[in-house]
Coordinates of N, CA and C in Angstrom, one line a residue:
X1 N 0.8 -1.2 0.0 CA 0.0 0.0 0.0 C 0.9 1.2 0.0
X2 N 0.5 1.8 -0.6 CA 1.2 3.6 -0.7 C 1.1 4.1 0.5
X3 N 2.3 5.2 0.3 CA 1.9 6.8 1.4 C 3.3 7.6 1.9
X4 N 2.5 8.6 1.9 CA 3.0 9.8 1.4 C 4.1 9.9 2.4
X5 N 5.4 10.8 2.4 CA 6.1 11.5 3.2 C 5.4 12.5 4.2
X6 N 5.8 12.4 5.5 CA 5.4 13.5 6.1 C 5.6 15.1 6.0
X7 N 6.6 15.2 5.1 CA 6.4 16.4 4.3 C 6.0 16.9 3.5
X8 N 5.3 16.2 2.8 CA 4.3 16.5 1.6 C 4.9 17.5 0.4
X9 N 5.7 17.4 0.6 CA 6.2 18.0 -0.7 C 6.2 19.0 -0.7
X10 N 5.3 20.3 -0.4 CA 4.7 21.8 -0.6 C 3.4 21.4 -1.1
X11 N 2.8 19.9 -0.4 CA 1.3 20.1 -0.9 C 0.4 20.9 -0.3
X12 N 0.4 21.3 0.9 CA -0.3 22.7 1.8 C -0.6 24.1 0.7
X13 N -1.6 23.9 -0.6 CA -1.7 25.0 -1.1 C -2.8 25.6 -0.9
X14 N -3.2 26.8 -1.1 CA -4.6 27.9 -1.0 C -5.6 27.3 -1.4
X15 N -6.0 26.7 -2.4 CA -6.8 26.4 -3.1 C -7.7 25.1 -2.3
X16 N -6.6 24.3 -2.1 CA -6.8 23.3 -1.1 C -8.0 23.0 -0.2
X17 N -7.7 24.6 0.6 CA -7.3 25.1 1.8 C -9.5 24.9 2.1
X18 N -9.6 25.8 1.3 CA -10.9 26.4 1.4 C -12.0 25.2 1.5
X19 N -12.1 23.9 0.7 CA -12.9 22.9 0.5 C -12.5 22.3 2.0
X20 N -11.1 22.3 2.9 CA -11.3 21.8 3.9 C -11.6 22.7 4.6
X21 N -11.8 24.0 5.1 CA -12.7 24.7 6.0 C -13.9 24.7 5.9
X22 N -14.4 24.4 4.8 CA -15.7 24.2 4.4 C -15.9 22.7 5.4
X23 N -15.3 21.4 5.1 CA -16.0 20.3 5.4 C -15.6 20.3 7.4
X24 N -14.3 21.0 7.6 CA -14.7 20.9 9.3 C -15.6 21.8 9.3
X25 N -16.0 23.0 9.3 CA -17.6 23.2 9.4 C -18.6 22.2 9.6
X26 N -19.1 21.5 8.7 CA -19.7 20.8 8.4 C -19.8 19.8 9.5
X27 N -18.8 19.3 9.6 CA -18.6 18.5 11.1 C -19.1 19.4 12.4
X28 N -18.3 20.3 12.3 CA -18.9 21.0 13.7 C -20.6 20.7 13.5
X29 N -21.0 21.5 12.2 CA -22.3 22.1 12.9 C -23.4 20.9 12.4
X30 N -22.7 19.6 12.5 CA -23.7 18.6 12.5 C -23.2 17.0 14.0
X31 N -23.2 17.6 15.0 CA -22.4 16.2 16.1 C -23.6 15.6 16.2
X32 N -24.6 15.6 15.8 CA -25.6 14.5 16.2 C -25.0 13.2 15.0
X33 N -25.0 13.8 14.0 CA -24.3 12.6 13.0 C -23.3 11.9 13.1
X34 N -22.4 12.8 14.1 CA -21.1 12.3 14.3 C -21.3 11.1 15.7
X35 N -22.2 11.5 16.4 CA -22.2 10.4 17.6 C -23.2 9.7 17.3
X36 N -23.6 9.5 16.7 CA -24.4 8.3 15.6 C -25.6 8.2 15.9
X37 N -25.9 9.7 15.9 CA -27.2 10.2 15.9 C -28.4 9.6 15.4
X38 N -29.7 9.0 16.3 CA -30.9 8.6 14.8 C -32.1 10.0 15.0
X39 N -32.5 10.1 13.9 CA -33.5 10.8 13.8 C -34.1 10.4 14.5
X40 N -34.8 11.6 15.3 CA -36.1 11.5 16.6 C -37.3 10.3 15.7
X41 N -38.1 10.9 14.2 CA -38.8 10.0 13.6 C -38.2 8.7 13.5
X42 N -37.0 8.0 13.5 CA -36.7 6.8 13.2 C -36.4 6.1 14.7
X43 N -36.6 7.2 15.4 CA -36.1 6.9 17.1 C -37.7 6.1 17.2
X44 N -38.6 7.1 16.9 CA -39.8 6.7 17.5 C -40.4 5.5 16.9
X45 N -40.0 5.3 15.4 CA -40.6 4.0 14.8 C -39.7 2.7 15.5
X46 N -38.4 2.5 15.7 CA -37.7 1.7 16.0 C -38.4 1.7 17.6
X47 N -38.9 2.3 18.8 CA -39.9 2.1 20.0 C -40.4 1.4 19.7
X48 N -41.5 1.7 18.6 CA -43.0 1.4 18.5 C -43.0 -0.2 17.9
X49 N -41.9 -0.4 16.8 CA -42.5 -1.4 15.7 C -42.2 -2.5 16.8
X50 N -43.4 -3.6 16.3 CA -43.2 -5.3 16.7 C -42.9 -5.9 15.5
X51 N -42.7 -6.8 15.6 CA -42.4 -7.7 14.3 C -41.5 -7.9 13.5
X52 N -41.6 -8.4 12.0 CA -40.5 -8.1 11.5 C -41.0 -7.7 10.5
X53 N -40.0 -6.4 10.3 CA -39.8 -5.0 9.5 C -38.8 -5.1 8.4
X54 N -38.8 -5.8 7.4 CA -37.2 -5.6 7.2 C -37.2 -4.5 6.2
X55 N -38.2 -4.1 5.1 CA -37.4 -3.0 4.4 C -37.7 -1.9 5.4
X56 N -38.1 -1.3 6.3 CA -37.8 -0.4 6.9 C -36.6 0.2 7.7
X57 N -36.5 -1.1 8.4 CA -35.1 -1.4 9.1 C -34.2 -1.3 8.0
X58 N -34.0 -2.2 6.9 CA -32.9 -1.7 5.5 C -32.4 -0.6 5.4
X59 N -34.1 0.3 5.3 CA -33.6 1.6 4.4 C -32.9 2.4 5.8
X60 N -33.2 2.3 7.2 CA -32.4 3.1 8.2 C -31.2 2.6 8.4
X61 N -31.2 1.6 7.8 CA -29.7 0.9 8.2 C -28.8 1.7 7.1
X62 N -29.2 1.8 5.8 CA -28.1 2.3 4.5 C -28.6 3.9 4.7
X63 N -29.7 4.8 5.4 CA -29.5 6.3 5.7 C -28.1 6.3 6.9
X64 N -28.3 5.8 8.0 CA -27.1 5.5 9.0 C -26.2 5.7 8.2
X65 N -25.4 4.3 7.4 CA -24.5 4.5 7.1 C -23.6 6.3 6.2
X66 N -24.9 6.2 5.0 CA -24.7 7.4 4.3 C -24.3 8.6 5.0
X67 N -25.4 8.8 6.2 CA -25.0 9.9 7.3 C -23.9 10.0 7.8
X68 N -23.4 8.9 7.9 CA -21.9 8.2 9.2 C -21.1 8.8 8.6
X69 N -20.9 10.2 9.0 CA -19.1 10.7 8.4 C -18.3 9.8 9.0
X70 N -18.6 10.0 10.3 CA -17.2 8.8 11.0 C -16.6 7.9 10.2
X71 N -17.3 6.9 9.8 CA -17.2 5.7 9.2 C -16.8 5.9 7.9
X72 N -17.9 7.0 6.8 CA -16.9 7.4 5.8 C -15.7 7.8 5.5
X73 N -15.2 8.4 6.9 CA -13.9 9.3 6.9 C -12.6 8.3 7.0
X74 N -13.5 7.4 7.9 CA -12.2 5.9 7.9 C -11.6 5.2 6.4
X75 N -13.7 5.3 6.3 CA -13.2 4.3 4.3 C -12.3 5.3 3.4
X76 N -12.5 6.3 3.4 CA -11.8 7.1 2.4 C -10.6 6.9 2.6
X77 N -10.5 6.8 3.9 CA -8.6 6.6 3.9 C -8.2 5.5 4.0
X78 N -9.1 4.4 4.2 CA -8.8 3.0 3.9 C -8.7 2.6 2.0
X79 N -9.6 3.6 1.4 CA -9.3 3.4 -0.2 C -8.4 4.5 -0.3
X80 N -8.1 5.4 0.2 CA -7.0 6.5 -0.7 C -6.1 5.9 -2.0
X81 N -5.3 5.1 -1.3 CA -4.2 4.3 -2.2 C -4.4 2.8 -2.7
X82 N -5.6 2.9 -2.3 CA -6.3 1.4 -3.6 C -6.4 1.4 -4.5
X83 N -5.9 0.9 -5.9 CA -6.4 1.7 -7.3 C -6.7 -0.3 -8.2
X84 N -6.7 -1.0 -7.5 CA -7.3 -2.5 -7.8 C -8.9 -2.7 -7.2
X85 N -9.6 -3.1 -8.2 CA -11.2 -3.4 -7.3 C -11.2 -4.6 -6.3
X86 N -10.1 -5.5 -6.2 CA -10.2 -7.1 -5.3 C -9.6 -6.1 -4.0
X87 N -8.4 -5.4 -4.1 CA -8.1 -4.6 -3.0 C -9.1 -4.1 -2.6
X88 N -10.0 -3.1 -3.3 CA -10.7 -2.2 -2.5 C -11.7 -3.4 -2.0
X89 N -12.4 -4.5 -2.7 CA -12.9 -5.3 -1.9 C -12.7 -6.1 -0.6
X90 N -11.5 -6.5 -0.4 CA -11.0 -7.1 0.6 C -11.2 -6.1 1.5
X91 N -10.6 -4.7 1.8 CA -11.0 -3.9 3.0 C -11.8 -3.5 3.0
X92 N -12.8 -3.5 2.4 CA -13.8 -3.5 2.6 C -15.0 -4.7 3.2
X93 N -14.9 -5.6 2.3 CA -15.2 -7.0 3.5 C -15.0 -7.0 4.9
X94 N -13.7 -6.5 5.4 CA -12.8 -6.8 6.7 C -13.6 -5.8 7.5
X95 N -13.5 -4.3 6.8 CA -14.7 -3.6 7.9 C -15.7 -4.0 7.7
X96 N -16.7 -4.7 7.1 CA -17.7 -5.0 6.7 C -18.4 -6.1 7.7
X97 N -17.4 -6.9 7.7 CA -17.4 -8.2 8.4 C -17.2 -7.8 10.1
X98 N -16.4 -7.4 10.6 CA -15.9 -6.4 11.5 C -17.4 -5.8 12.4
X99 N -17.5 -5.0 11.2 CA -19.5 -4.3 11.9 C -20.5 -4.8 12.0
X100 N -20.3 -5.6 11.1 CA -21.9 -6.9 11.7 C -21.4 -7.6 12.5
X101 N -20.5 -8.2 13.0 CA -20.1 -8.7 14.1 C -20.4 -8.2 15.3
X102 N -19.8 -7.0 15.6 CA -20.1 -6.1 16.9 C -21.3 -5.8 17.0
X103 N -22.3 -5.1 16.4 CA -23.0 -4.7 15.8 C -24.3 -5.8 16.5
X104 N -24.5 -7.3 15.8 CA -25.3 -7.9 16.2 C -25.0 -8.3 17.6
X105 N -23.4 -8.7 17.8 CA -23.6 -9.7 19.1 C -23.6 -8.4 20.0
X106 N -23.2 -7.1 20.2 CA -23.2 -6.4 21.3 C -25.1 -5.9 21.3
X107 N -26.0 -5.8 20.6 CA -27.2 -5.9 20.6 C -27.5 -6.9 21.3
X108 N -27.5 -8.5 20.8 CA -28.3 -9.6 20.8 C -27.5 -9.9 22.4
X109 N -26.5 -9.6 22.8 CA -26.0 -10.0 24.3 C -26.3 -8.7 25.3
X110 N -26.7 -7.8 24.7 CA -27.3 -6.8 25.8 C -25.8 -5.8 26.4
X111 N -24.5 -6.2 25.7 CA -23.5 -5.2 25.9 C -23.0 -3.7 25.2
X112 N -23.1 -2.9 26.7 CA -23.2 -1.8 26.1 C -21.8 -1.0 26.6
X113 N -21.9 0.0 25.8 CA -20.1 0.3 26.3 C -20.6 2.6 26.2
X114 N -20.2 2.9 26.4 CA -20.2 4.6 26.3 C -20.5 5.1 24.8
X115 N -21.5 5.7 24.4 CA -20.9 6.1 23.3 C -19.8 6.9 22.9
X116 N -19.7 7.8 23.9 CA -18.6 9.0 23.8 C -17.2 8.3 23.5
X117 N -17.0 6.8 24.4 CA -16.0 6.2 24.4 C -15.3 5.8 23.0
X118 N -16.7 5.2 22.3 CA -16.7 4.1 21.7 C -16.5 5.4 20.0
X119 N -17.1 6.4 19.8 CA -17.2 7.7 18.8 C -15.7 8.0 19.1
X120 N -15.2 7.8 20.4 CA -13.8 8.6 20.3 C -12.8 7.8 19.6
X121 N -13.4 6.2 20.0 CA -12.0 5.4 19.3 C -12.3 5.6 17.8
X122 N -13.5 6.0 17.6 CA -13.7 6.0 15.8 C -13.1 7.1 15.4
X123 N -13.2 8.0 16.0 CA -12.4 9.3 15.7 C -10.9 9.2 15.7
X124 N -10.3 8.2 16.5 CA -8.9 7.7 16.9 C -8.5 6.9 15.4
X125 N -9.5 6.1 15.1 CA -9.3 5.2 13.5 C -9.2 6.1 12.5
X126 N -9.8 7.2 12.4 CA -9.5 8.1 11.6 C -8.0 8.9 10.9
X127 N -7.8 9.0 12.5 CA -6.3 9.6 13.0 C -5.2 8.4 12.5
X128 N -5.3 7.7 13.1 CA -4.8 6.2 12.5 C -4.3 6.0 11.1
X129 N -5.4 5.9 10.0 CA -5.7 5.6 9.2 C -5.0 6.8 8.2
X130 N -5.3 8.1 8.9 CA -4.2 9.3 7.7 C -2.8 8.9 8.3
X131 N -2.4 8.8 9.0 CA -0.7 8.7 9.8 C -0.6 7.5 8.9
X132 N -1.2 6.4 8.5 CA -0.8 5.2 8.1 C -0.4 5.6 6.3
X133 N -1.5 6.4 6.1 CA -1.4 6.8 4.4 C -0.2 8.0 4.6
X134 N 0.0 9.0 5.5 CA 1.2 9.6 5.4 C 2.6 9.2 5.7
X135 N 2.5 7.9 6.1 CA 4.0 6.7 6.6 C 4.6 6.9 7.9
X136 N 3.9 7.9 8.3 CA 3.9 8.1 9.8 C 4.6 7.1 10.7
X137 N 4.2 5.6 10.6 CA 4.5 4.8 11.7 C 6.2 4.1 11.1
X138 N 5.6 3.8 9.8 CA 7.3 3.7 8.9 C 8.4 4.7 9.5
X139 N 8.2 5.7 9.2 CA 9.2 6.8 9.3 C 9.2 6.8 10.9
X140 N 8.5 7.2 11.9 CA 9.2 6.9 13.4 C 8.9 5.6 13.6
X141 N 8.9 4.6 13.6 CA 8.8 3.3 14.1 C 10.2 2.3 13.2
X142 N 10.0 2.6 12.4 CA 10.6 1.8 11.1 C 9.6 0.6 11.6
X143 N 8.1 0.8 11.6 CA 7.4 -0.6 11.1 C 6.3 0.0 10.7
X144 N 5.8 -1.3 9.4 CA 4.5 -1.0 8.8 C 3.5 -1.9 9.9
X145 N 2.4 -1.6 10.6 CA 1.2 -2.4 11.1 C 0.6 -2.9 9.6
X146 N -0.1 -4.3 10.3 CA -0.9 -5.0 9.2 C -1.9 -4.5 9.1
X147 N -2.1 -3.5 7.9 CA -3.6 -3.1 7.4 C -4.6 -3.2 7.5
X148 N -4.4 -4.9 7.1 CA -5.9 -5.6 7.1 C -6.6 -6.1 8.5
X149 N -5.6 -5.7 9.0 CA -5.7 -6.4 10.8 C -6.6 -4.9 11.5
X150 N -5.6 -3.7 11.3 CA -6.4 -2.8 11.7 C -7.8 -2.2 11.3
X151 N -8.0 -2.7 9.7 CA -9.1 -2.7 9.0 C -10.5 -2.9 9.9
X152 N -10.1 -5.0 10.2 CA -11.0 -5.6 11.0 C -11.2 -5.2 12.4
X153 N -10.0 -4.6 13.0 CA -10.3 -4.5 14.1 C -11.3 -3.4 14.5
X154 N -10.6 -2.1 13.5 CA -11.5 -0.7 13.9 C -12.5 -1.1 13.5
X155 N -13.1 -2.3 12.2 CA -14.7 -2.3 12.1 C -15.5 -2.8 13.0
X156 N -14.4 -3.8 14.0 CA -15.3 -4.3 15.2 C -15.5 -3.0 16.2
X157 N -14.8 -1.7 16.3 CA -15.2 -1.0 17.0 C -16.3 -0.4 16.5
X158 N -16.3 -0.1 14.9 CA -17.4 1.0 14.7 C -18.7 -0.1 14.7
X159 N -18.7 -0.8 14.5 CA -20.3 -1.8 15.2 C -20.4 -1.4 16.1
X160 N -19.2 -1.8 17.3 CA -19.9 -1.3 18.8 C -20.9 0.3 19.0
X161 N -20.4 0.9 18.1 CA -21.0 2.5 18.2 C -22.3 1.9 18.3
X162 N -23.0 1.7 16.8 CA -24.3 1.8 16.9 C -24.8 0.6 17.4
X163 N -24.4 -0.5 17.9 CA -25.3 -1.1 18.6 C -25.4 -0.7 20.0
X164 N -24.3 0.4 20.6 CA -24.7 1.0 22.0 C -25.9 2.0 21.7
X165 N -26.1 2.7 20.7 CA -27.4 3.5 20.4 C -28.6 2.6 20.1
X166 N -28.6 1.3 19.8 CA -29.4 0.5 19.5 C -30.1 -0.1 20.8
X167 N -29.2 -0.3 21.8 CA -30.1 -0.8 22.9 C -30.6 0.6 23.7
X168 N -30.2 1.5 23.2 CA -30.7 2.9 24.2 C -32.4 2.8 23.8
X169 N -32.4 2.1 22.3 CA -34.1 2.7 22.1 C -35.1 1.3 22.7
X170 N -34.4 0.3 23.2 CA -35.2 -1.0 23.9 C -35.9 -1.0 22.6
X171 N -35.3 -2.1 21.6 CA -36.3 -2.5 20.6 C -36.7 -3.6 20.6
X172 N -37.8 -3.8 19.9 CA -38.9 -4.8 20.5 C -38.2 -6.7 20.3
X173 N -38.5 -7.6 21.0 CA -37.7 -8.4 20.9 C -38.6 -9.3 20.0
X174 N -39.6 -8.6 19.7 CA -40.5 -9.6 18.7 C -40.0 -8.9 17.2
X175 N -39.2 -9.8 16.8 CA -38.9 -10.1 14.9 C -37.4 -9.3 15.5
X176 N -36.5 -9.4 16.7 CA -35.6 -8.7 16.9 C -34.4 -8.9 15.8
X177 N -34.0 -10.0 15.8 CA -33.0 -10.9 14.8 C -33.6 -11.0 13.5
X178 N -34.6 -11.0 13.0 CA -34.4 -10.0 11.6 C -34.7 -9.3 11.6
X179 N -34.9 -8.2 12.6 CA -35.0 -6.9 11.9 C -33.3 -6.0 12.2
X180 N -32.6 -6.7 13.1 CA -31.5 -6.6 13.3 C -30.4 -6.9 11.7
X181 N -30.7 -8.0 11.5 CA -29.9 -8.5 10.5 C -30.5 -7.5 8.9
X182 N -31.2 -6.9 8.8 CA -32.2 -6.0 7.9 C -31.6 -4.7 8.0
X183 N -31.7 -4.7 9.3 CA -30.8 -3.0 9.4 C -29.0 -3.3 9.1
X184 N -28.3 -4.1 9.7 CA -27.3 -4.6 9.1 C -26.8 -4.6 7.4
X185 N -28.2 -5.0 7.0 CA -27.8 -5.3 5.2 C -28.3 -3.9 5.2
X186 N -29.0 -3.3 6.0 CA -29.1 -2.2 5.0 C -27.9 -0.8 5.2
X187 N -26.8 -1.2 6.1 CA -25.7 -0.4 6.4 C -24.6 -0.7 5.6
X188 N -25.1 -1.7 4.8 CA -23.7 -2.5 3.8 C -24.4 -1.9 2.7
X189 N -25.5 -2.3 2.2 CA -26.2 -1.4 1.1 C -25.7 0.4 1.2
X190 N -26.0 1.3 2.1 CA -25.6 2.1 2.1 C -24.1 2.4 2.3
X191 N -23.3 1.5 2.6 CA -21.8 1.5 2.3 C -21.6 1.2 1.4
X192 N -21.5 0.1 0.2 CA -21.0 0.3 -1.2 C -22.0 1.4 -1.6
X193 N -23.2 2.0 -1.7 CA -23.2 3.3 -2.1 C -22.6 4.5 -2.1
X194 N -22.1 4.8 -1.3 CA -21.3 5.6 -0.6 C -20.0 5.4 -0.8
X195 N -19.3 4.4 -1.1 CA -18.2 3.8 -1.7 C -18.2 4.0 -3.0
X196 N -19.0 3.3 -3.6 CA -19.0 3.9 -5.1 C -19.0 5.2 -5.7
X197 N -19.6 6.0 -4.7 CA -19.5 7.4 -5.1 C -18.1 8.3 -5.0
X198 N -17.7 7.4 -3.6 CA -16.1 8.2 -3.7 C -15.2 7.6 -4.5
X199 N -15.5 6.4 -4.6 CA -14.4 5.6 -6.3 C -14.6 6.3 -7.3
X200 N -15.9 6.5 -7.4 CA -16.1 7.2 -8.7 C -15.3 9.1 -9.0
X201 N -15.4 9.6 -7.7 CA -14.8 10.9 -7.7 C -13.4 10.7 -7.7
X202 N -12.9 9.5 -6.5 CA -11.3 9.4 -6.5 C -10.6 9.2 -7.9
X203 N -11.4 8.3 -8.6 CA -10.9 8.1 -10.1 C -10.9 9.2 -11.2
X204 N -12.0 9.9 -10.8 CA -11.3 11.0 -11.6 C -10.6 12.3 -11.3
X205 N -10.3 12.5 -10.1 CA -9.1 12.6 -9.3 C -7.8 12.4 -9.2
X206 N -7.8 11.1 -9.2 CA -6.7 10.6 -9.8 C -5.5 10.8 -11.0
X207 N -6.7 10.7 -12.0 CA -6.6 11.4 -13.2 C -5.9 12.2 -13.4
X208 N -6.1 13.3 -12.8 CA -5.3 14.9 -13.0 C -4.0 15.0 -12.5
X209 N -3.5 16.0 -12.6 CA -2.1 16.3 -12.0 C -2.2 17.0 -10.6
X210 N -3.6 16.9 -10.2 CA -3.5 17.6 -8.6 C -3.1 16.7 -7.7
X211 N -3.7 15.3 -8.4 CA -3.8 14.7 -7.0 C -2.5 14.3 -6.1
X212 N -1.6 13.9 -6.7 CA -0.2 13.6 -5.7 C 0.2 15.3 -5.6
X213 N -0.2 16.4 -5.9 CA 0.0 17.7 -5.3 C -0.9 17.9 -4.1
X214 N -2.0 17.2 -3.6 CA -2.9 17.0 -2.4 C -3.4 16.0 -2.1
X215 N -2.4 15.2 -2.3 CA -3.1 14.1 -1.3 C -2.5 14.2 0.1
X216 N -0.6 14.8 0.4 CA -0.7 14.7 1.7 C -1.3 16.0 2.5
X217 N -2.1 17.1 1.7 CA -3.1 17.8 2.3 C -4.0 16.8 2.4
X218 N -4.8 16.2 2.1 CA -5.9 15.6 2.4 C -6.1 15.1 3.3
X219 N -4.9 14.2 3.4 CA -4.6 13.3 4.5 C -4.4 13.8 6.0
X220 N -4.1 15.1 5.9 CA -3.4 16.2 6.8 C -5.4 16.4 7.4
X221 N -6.3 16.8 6.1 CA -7.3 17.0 6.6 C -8.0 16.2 7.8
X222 N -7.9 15.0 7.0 CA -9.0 13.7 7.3 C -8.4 13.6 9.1
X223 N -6.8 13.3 9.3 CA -6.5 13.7 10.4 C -6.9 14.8 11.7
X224 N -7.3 16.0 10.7 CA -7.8 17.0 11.7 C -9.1 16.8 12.0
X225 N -9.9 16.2 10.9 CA -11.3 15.9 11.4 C -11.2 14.7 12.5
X226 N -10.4 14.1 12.4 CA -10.5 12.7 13.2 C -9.9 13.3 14.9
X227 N -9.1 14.5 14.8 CA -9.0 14.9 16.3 C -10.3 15.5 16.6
X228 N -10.8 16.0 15.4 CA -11.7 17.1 15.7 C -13.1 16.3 16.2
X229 N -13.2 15.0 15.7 CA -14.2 13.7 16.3 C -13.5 13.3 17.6
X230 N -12.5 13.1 17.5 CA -12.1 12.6 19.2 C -12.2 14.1 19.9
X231 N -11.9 15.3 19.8 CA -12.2 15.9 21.2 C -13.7 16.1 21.4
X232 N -14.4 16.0 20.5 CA -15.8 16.5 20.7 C -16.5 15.3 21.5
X233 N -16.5 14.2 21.3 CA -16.3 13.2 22.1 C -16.3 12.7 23.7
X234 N -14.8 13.3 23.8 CA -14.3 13.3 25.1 C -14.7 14.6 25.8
X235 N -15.0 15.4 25.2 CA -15.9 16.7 25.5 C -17.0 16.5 26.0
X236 N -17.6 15.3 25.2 CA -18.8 15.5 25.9 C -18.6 14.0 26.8
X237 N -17.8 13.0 26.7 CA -18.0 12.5 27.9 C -17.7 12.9 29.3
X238 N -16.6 13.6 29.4 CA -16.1 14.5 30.6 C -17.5 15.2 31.0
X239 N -18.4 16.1 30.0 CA -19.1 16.8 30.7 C -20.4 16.0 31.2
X240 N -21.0 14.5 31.1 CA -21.6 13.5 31.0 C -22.0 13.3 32.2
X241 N -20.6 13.3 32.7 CA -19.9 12.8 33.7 C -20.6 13.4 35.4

């Protein structure tokens, strides 16, 4: 896998600049998305419903994901330097596999962990995941971590996220395990959408002569967002408290 010097060449240009003040904005002025917010209406149908639901549960499972900067912000830097589709598949499986894992069994066993905790370590994968594309651990470690290890691992964290918001709303245990498994496909449906759309941009991205002139701004970004998820976080679990 690729990645960049921590000098970046003179990629820190103006132009750059502006599209990432725009997107931490964006972050700030939306943290209910970021701590894996459900809509009050999807709050109240997930109370109410008995049975089994499954295209309803689907379709909240693939809005979740679409909404999930967190989780987007990981994949993007988990594909940055992908340019094979079996690569991008494989890390993708691994978080994939990873989040329905956590996901169902921390639901179906009734384990619940902090959100604040659990949004900070996603915020931490973020951080991670740009240091790993800028060679960060190479250059002071002299060692590469196995990718695909951290892949799996951080997906078993980001499951835990939303299944700690999932038992907050006590959902009904009648049609629980499929409508669980329903919302699940429907977070993978809305992940390869959401995948495909950044393939589709990265590729022609790629393309041009900007992109090894900002990629290690990008990476610089995705990094700031990912502190900017971990302090908000621990912000609010300190004040919780």
């Amino acid at each position: 896998m690729h990645s960049l010097s921590l000098r970046g060449n003179g990629a820190l240009r103006r132009p750059f600049l502006l599209p990432l003040l725009a997107f931490v904005l964006l972050l700030i002025g939306m943290p209910e998305a970021l701590a894996h917010g459900v809509p009050e209406g999807d709050k109240g149908f997930i109370q109410e419903s008995t049975g089994v639901l499954l295209v309803p549960f689907v379709y909240m499972g693939a809005k979740h994901m679409i909404t999930g900067y967190d989780h987007l912000l990981f994949l993007f830097g988990v594909i940055f330097f992908l340019y094979r589709l079996k690569d991008v598949g494989l890390y993708v499986t691994l978080f994939a596999l990873g989040h329905s894992i956590t996901l169902l069994f921390g639901v179906l066993s009734n384990i619940s962990i902090s959100p604040y905790v659990i949004d900070a370590i996603i915020g931490f994968s973020v951080v991670y995941k740009a240091l790993d594309n800028l060679g960060a651990f190479q250059r002071w470690f002299g060692y590469q971590p196995d990718t695909r290890a951290a892949t799996l691992i951080f997906g078993l964290l980001h499951g835990f996220g939303l299944a700690t918001k999932i038992q907050e709303f006590e959902i009904s245990p009648d049609g629980l395990i499929a409508n669980l498994i329903a919302f699940n496909v429907g977070v993978e449906i809305g992940q390869l959408l959401a995948l495909g759309t950044i393939l589709i941009l990265m590729g022609y991205w790629r393309r041009t002569a900007s992109f090894w002139r900002h990629a290690y701004t990008a990476n610089v970004a995705m990094m700031s967002a990912g502190f900017l998820l971990m302090g908000y976080q621990l912000t609010g679990l300190i004040v919780s408290q």
